[in-house]
Coordinates of C-alpha atoms in Angstrom, one line a residue:
X1 CA 153.0 -90.5 -77.4
X2 CA 153.5 -89.8 -73.8
X3 CA 152.3 -91.4 -70.4
X4 CA 150.4 -90.6 -68.2
X5 CA 152.1 -89.1 -65.8
X6 CA 152.0 -91.2 -62.2
X7 CA 149.7 -89.8 -59.7
X8 CA 150.2 -90.6 -55.7
X9 CA 147.9 -90.0 -52.3
X10 CA 147.1 -86.5 -51.2
X11 CA 149.2 -87.5 -48.1
X12 CA 152.6 -87.4 -50.4
X13 CA 151.6 -84.4 -52.0
X14 CA 151.2 -82.5 -48.5
X15 CA 154.8 -84.8 -46.6
X16 CA 156.5 -83.0 -50.2
X17 CA 155.5 -79.7 -49.9
X18 CA 156.3 -79.5 -46.3
X19 CA 159.7 -81.9 -47.0
X20 CA 161.8 -78.9 -45.9
X21 CA 160.0 -78.8 -42.2
X22 CA 160.6 -82.6 -42.0
X23 CA 157.5 -83.4 -39.8
X24 CA 157.2 -86.3 -42.0
X25 CA 156.1 -89.6 -40.4
X26 CA 157.8 -92.9 -40.7
X27 CA 155.9 -94.8 -42.9
X28 CA 154.8 -91.6 -45.1
X29 CA 158.3 -90.6 -44.9
X30 CA 159.5 -93.5 -46.2
X31 CA 157.2 -93.4 -49.3
X32 CA 158.1 -89.7 -50.3
X33 CA 161.6 -90.9 -50.0
X34 CA 160.9 -93.8 -52.9
X35 CA 159.5 -90.9 -54.7
X36 CA 162.2 -88.5 -54.6
X37 CA 164.6 -91.4 -55.4
X38 CA 162.3 -91.8 -58.7
X39 CA 162.6 -88.5 -59.8
X40 CA 164.5 -86.8 -58.3
X41 CA 164.4 -84.0 -55.2
X42 CA 164.3 -81.3 -57.9
X43 CA 161.6 -82.6 -59.7
X44 CA 159.6 -84.0 -56.9
X45 CA 159.2 -80.1 -54.8
X46 CA 158.6 -79.0 -58.4
X47 CA 155.8 -80.7 -58.7
X48 CA 154.3 -79.9 -55.4
X49 CA 155.3 -76.5 -54.8
X50 CA 155.7 -74.8 -58.8
X51 CA 152.7 -74.1 -61.4
X52 CA 153.5 -75.3 -64.7
X53 CA 152.7 -72.7 -67.5
X54 CA 152.3 -74.6 -71.5
X55 CA 152.0 -72.1 -74.3
X56 CA 150.1 -72.0 -77.1
X57 CA 154.0 -72.5 -79.0
X58 CA 154.8 -75.9 -76.6
X59 CA 157.1 -74.2 -74.9
X60 CA 156.8 -74.7 -71.2
X61 CA 158.1 -72.3 -67.9
X62 CA 158.0 -72.8 -63.9
X63 CA 156.8 -70.6 -61.8
X64 CA 156.9 -70.9 -57.5
X65 CA 153.4 -71.2 -56.0
X66 CA 153.5 -68.2 -53.1
X67 CA 150.7 -66.7 -52.3
X68 CA 150.7 -63.5 -54.4
X69 CA 150.6 -66.2 -57.8
X70 CA 147.7 -68.3 -55.6
X71 CA 145.6 -64.8 -55.6
X72 CA 146.1 -64.6 -58.9
X73 CA 145.1 -67.6 -59.6
X74 CA 142.1 -67.5 -57.5
X75 CA 141.3 -64.6 -59.1
X76 CA 140.6 -65.7 -62.6
X77 CA 139.0 -69.2 -61.3
X78 CA 136.3 -67.1 -59.5
X79 CA 136.2 -64.9 -61.9
X80 CA 136.4 -61.9 -59.6
X81 CA 138.7 -60.2 -61.9
X82 CA 136.8 -60.2 -64.8
X83 CA 139.5 -61.3 -67.1
X84 CA 140.0 -60.4 -70.6
X85 CA 141.7 -63.3 -72.6
X86 CA 144.4 -60.7 -74.1
X87 CA 145.9 -59.6 -70.5
X88 CA 148.7 -60.6 -68.7
X89 CA 148.9 -61.9 -65.2
X90 CA 151.1 -62.0 -62.7
X91 CA 152.4 -65.6 -62.0
X92 CA 155.4 -64.6 -59.7
X93 CA 156.2 -62.2 -57.7
X94 CA 160.1 -61.3 -57.9
X95 CA 161.0 -59.1 -54.8
X96 CA 158.6 -56.2 -54.5
X97 CA 159.4 -54.2 -57.5
X98 CA 160.1 -57.8 -60.0
X99 CA 157.4 -59.5 -61.5
X100 CA 156.9 -62.8 -63.9
X101 CA 153.8 -62.8 -66.2
X102 CA 152.4 -64.3 -68.4
X103 CA 150.7 -63.2 -71.8
X104 CA 147.1 -65.3 -71.1
X105 CA 146.4 -64.6 -75.0
X106 CA 149.0 -67.1 -75.5
X107 CA 148.4 -69.7 -72.6
X108 CA 147.6 -73.0 -73.3
X109 CA 146.9 -74.2 -69.6
X110 CA 148.1 -74.0 -66.3
X111 CA 149.1 -76.8 -64.2
X112 CA 148.8 -75.8 -60.3
X113 CA 149.2 -78.0 -57.4
X114 CA 146.1 -78.5 -55.7
X115 CA 147.5 -79.1 -52.0
X116 CA 149.5 -76.1 -52.4
X117 CA 147.0 -73.9 -53.8
X118 CA 144.3 -74.5 -51.5
X119 CA 146.5 -74.0 -48.5
X120 CA 147.3 -70.9 -49.8
X121 CA 143.7 -69.8 -50.7
X122 CA 141.8 -71.0 -47.3
X123 CA 142.6 -68.1 -45.5
X124 CA 140.8 -64.6 -46.3
X125 CA 144.0 -62.2 -45.7
X126 CA 146.0 -63.9 -48.2
X127 CA 143.4 -62.7 -50.6
X128 CA 143.8 -59.1 -49.9
X129 CA 148.0 -59.1 -50.4
X130 CA 147.7 -58.2 -54.3
X131 CA 148.7 -55.6 -55.9
X132 CA 147.5 -55.5 -59.6
X133 CA 147.7 -58.9 -59.9
X134 CA 146.6 -58.3 -63.9
X135 CA 147.1 -56.2 -66.5
X136 CA 146.4 -55.6 -70.4
X137 CA 148.2 -52.5 -70.3
X138 CA 151.9 -53.9 -69.2
X139 CA 154.6 -55.1 -71.7
X140 CA 156.2 -57.5 -69.4
X141 CA 160.0 -58.3 -69.8
X142 CA 160.6 -61.8 -70.1
X143 CA 157.1 -63.0 -70.7
X144 CA 156.2 -64.9 -73.9
X145 CA 153.6 -64.0 -76.6

């Protein structure tokens, strides 16, 4: 049995999400450095910037949460795409011609960093930038299931 993960103040998640910009004030910067020292920089950045998709077989993968994948998740959350379970959802763009898809029929849970998600979906223009986030007729190379 695994211990429940530690949760931090919302300011810590926001500061870590913008860590590469470097505009974090003194005390908050020190708190972030402690978190990074405890879990490692890669894990800390993944915690605030990546969606964790866990499949029904227990496997999981991490995908960067960009505007495109946030739009897909927003559409699924708002039910605007009328999503049947036997669909593929685009979970990460890899350039203009490539993307990663998740077979929703095999997904057990998706963990989304909420601060980054809300930052990416709060502007209306970001919701119109998606080409085809869901597809029931797509044979996704590299997708699970």
